[in-house]
Tab-separated table of N, CA and C in Angstrom:
chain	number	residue	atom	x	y	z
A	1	UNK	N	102.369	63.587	113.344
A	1	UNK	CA	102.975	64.897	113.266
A	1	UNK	C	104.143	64.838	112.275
A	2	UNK	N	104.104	66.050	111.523
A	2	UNK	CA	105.073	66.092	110.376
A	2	UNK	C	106.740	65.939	111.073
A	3	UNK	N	107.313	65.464	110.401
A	3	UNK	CA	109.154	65.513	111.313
A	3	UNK	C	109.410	66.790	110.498
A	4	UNK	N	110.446	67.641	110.671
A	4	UNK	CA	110.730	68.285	110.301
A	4	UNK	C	112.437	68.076	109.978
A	5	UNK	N	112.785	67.924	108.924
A	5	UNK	CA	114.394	67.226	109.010
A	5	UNK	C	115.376	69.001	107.683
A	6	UNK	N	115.195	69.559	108.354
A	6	UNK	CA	115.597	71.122	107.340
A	6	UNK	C	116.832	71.703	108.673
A	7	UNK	N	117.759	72.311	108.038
A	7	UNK	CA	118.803	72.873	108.441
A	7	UNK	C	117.914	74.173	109.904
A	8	UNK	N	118.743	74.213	110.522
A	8	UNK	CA	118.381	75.229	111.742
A	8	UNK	C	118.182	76.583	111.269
A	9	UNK	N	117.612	77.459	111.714
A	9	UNK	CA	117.292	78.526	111.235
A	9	UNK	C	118.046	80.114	112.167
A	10	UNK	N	118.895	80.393	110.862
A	10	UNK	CA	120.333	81.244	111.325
A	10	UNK	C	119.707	83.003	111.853
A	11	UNK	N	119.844	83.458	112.925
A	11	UNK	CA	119.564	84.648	113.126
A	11	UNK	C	120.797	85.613	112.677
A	12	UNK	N	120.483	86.812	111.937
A	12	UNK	CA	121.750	87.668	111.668
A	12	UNK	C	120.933	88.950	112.164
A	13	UNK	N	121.918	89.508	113.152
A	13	UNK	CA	121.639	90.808	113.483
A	13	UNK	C	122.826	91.857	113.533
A	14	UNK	N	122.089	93.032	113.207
A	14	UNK	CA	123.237	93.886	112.725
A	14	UNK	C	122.584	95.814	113.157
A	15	UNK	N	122.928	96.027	114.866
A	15	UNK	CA	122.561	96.601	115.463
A	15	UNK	C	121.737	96.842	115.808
A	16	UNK	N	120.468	97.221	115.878
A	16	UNK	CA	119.203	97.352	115.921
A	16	UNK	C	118.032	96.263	115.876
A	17	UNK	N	118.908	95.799	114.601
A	17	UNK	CA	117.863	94.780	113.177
A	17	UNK	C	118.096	93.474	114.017
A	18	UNK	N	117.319	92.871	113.463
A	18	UNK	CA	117.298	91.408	113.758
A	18	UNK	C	116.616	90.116	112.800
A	19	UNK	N	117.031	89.268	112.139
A	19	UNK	CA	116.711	88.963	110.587
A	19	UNK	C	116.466	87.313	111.087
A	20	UNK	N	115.884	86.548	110.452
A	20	UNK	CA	115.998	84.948	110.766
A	20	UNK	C	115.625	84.665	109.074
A	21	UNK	N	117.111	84.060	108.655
A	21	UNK	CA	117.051	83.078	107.639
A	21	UNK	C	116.728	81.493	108.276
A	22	UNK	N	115.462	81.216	107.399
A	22	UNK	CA	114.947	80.017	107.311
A	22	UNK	C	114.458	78.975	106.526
A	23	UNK	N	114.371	78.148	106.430
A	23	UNK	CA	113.925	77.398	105.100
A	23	UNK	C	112.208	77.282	105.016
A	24	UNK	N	111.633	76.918	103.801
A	24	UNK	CA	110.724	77.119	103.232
A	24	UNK	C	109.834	75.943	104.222
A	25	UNK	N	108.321	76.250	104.750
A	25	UNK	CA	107.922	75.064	105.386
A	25	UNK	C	106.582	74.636	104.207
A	26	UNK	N	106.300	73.805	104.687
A	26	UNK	CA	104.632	72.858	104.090
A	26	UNK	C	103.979	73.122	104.840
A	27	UNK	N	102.612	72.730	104.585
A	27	UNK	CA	101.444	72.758	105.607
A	27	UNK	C	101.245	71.592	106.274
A	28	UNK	N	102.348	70.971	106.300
A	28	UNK	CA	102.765	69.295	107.056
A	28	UNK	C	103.511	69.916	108.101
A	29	UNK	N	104.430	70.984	108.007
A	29	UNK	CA	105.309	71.585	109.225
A	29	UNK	C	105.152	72.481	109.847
A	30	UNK	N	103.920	72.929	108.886
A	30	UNK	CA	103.701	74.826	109.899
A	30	UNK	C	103.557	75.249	110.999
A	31	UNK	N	103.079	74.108	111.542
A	31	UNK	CA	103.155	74.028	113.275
A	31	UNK	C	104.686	74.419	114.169
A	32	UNK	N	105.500	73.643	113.885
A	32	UNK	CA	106.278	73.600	114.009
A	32	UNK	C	107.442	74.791	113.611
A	33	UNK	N	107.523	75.204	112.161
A	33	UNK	CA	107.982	76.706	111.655
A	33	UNK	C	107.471	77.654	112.316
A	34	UNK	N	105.938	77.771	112.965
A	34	UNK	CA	105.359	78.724	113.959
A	34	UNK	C	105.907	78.790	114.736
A	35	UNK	N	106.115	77.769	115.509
A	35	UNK	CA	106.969	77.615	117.219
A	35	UNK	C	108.580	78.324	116.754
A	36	UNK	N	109.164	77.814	115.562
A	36	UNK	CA	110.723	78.611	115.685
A	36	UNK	C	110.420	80.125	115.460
A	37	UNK	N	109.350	80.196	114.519
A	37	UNK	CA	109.453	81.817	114.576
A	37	UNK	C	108.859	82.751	116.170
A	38	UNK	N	108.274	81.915	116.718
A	38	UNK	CA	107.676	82.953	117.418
A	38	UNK	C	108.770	82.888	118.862
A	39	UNK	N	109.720	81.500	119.055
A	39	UNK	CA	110.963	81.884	119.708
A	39	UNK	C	111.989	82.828	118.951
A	40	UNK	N	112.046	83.176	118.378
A	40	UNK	CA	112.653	84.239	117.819
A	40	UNK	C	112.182	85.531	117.338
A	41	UNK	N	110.505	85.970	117.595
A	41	UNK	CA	110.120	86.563	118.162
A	41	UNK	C	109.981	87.832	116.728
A	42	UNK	N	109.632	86.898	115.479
A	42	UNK	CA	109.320	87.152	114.438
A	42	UNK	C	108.329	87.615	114.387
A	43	UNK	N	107.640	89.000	113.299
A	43	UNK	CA	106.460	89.793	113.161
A	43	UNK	C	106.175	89.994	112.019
A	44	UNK	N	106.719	89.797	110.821
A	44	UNK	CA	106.644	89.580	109.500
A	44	UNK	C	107.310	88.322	108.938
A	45	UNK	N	107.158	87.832	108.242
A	45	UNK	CA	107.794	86.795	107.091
A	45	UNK	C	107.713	87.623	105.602
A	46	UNK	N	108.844	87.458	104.591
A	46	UNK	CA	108.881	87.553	103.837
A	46	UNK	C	109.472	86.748	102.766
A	47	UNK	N	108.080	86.000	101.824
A	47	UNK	CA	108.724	84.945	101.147
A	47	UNK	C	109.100	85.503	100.067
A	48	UNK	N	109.875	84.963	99.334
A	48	UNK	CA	110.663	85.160	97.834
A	48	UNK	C	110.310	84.209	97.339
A	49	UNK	N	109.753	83.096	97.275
A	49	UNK	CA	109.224	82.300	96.458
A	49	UNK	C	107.542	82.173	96.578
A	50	UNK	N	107.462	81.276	95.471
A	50	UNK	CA	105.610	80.895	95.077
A	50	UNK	C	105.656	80.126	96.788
A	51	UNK	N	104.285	80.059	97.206
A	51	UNK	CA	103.745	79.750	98.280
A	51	UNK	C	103.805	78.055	98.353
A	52	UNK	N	104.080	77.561	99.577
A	52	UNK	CA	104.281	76.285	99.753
A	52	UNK	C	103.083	75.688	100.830
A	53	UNK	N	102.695	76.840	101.757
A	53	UNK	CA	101.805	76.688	102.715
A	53	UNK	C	100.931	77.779	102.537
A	54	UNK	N	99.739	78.045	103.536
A	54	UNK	CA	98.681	78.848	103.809
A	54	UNK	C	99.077	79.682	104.799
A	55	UNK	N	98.399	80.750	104.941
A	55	UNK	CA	98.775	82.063	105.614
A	55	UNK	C	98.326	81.876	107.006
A	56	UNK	N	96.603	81.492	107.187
A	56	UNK	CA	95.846	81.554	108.240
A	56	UNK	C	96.490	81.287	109.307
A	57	UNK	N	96.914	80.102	109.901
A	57	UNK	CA	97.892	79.638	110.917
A	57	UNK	C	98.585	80.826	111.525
A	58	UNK	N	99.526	81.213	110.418
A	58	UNK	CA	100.328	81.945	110.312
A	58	UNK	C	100.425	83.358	111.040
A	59	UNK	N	99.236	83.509	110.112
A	59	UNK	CA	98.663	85.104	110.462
A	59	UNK	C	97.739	85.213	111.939
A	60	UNK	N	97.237	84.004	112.382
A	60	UNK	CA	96.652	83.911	113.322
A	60	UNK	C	97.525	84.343	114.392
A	61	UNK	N	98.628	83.806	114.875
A	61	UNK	CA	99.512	84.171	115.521
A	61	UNK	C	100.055	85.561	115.586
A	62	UNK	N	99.395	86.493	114.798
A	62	UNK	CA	99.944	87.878	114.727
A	62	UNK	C	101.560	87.601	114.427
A	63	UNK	N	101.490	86.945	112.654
A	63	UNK	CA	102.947	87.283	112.258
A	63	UNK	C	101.898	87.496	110.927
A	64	UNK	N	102.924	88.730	110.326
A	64	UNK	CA	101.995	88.911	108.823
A	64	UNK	C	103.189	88.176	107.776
A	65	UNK	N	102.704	88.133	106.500
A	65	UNK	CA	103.222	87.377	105.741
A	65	UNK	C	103.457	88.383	104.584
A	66	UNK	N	104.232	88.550	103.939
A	66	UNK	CA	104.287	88.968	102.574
A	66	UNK	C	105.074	87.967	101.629
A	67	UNK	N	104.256	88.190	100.383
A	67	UNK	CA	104.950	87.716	99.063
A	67	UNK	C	105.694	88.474	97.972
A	68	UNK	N	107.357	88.256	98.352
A	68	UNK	CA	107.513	88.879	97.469
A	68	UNK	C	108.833	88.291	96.255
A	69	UNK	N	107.839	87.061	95.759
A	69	UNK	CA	108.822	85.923	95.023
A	69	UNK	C	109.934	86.948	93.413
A	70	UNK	N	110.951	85.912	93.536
A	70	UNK	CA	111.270	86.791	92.179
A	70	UNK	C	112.027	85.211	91.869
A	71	UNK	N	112.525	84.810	91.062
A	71	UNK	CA	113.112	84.035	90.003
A	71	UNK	C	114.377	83.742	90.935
A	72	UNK	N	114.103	82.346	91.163
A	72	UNK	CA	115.266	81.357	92.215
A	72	UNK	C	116.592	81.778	90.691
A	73	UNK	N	118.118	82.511	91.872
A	73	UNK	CA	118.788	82.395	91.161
A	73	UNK	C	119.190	83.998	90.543
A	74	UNK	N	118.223	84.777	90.473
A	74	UNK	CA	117.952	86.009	89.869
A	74	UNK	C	117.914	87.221	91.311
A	75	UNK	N	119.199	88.212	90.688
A	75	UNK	CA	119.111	89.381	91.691
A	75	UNK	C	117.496	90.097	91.672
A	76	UNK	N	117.341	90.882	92.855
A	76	UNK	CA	115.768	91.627	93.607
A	76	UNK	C	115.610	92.515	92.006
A	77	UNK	N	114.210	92.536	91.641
A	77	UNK	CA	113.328	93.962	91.315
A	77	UNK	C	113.993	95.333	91.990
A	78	UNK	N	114.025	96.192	91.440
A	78	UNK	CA	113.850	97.475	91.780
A	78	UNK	C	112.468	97.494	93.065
A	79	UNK	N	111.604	96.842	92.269
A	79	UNK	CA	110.341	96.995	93.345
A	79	UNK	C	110.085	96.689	94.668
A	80	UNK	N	111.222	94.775	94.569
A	80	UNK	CA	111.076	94.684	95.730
A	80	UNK	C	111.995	94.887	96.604
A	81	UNK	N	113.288	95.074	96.005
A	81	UNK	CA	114.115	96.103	96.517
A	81	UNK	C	113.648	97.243	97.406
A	82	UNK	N	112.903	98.225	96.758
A	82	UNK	CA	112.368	98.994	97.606
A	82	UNK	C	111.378	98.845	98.313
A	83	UNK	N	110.379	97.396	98.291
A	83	UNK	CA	109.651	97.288	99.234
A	83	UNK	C	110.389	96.432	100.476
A	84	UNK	N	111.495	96.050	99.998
A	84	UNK	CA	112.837	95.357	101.566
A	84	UNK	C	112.703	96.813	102.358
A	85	UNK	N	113.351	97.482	101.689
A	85	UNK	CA	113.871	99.002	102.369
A	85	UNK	C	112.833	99.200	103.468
A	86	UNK	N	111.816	99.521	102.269
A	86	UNK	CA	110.526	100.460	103.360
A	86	UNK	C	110.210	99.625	104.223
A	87	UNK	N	110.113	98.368	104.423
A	87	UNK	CA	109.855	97.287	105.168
A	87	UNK	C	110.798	97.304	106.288
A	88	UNK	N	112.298	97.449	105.959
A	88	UNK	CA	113.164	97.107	107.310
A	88	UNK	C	113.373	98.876	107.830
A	89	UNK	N	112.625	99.881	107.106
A	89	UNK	CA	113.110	101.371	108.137
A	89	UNK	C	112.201	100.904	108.730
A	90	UNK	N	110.774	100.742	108.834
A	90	UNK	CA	109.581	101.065	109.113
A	90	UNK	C	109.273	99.848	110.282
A	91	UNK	N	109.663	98.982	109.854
A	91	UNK	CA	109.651	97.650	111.248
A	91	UNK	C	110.731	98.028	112.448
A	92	UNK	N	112.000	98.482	111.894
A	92	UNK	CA	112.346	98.531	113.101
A	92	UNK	C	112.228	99.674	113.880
A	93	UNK	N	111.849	101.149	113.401
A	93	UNK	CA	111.709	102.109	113.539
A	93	UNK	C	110.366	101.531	114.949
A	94	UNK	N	109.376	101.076	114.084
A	94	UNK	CA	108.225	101.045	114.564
A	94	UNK	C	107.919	99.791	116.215
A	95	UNK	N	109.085	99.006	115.753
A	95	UNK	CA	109.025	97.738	116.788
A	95	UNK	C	110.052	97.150	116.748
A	96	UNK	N	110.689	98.171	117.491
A	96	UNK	CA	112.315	97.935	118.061
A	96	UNK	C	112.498	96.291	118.837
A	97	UNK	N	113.655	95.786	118.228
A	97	UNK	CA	113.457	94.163	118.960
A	97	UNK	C	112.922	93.275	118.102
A	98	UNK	N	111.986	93.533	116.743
A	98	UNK	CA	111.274	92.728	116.335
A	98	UNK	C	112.382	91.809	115.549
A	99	UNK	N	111.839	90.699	114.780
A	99	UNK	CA	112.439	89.952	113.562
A	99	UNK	C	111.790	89.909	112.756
A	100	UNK	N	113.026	90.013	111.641
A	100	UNK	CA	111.726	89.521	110.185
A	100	UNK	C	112.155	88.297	109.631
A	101	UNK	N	111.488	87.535	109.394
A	101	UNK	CA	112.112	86.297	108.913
A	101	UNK	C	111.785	86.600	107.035
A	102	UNK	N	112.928	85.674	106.318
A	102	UNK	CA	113.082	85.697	105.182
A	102	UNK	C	113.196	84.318	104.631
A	103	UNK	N	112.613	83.759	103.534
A	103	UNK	CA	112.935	82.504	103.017
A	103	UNK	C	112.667	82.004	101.663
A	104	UNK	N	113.352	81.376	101.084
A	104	UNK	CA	113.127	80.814	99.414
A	104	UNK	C	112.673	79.253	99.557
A	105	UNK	N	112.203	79.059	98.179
A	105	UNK	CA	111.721	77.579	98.619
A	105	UNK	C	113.358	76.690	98.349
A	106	UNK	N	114.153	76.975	98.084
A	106	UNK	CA	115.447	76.350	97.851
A	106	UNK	C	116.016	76.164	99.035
A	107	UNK	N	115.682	76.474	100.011
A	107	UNK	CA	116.268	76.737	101.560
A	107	UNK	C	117.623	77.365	101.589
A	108	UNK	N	118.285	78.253	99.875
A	108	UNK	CA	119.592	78.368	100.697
A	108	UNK	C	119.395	79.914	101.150
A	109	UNK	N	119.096	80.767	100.294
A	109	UNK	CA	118.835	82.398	101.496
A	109	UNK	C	120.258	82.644	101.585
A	110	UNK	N	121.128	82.005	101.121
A	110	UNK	CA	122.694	82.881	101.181
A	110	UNK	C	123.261	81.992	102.633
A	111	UNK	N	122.882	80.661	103.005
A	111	UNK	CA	123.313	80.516	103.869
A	111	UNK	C	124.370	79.227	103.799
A	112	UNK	N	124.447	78.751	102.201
A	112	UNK	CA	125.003	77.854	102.164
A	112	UNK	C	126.567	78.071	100.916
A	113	UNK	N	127.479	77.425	100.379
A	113	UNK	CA	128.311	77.807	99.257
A	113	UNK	C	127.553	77.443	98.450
A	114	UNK	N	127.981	78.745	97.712
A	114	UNK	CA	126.870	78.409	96.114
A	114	UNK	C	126.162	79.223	96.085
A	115	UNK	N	125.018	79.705	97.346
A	115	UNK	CA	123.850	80.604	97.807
A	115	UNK	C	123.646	81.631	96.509
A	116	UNK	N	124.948	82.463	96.454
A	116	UNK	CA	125.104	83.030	95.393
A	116	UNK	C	125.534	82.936	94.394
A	117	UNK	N	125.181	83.187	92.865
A	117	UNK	CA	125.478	83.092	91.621
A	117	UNK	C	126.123	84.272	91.019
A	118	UNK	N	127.029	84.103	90.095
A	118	UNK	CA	127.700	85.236	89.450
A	118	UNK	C	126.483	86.459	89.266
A	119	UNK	N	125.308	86.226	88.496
A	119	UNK	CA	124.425	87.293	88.454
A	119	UNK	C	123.682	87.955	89.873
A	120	UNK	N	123.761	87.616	91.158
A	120	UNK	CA	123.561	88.307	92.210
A	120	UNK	C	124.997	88.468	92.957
A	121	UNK	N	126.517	88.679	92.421
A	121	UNK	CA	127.005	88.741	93.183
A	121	UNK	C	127.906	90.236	92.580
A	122	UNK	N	127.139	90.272	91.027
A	122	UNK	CA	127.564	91.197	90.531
A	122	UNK	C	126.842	92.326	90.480
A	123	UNK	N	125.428	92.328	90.882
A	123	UNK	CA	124.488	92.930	91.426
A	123	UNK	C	125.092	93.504	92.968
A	124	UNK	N	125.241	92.544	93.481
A	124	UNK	CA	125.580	93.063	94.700
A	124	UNK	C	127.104	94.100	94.807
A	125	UNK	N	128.314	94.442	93.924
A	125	UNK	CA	129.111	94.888	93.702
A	125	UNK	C	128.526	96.110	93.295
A	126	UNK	N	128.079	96.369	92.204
A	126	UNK	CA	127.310	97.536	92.076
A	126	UNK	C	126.374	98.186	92.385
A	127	UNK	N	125.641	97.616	93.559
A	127	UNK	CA	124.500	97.999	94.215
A	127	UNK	C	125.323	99.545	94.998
A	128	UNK	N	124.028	100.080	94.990
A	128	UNK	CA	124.338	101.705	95.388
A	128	UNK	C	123.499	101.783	96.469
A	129	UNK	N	124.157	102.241	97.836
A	129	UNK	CA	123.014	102.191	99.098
A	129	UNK	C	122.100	103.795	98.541
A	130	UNK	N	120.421	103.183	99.284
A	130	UNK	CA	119.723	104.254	98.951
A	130	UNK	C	119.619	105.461	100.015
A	131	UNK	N	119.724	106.718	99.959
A	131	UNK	CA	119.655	107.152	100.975
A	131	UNK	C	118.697	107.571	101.816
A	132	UNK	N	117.572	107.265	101.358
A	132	UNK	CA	116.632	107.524	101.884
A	132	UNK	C	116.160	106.308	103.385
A	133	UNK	N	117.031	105.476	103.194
A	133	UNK	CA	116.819	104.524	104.109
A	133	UNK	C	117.830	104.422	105.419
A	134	UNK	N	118.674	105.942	105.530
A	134	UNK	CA	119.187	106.091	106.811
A	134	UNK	C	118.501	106.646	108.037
A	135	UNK	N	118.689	106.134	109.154
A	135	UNK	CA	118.212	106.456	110.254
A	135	UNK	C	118.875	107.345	110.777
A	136	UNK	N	117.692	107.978	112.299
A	136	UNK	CA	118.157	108.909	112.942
A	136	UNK	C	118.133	108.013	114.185
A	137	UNK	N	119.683	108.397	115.327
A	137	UNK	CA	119.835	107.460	116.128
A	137	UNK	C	118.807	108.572	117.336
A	138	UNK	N	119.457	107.829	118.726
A	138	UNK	CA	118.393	108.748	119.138
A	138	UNK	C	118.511	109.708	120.038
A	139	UNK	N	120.068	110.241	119.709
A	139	UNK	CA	120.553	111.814	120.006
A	139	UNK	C	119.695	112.506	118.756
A	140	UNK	N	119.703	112.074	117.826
A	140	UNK	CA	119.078	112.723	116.446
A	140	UNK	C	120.208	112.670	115.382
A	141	UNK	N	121.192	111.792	115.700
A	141	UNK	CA	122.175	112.132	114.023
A	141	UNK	C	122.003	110.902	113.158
A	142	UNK	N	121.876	111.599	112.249
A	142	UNK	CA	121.947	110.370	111.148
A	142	UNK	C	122.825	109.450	111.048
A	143	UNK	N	122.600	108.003	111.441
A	143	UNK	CA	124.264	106.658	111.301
A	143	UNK	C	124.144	106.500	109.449
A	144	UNK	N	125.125	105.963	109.332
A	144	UNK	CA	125.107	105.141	108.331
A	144	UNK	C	123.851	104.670	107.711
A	145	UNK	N	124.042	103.676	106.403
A	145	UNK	CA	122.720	103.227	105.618
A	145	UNK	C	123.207	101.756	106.630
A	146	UNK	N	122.017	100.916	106.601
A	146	UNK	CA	122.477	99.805	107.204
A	146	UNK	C	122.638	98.532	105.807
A	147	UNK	N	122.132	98.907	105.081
A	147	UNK	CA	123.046	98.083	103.701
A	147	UNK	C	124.070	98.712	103.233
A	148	UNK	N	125.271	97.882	102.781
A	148	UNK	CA	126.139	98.498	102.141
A	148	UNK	C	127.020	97.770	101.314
């Protein structure tokens, strides 16, 4: 059985939401990356990098997978920018409680110093929340964007 020797995998939640930064697994560990995600009770993965393992496992377990790699180092696409969005109204809207897990093959995901580089941190200064991605609570008023 593969050891698995990678940093613990950090949950950030932020009312509703519920997120698990994790590091990138092999198909030597997937066993094992299965078992942390599904104690934490993960329903999507979304990678940002080229693929390291196979889906099947994965997906077997009723967690879906998306790919949505962009350039280790380099702030989000517009595209997948907006496919984060539609992804986190629509998951939690839809399956309150869930997690989404997120991961690069670099393992840092913003969780270490350094994580970020001058070009995503200046991105992130000028980033403009979208509004289309505010919720209705459930008197019916609109909160806040939950990025900001």
């Amino acid at each position: 059985m593969a050891r698995m020797n990678r940093p613990a995998p950090v949950e950030v939640t932020y009312k509703n939401m519920r997120f698990l930064i994790t590091h990138n697994p092999t198909n030597a560990t997937l066993n094992k990356f299965i078992e942390e995600l599904k104690k934490y009770g993960v329903t999507t993965i979304v990678r940002v990098c080229e693929a390291t393992y196979g889906t099947t496992l994965v997906e077997k377990e009723g967690i879906h997978v998306l790919d949505w790699p962009f350039d280790d180092g380099a702030p989000l696409s517009n595209q997948i920018l907006d496919n984060w969005l539609s992804l986190v109204k629509i998951k939690f809207r839809e399956e309150p409680g869930c997690c989404i897990a997120v991961h690069c093959v670099a393992g840092r995901a913003g969780r270490r110093h350094g994580a970020f580089n001058s070009k995503q941190l200046l991105y992130l200064e000028k980033y403009c929340p979208k509004m289309w991605l505010r919720f209705k609570d459930s008197n019916g008023h609109r909160n806040n964007c939950c990025i900001h």
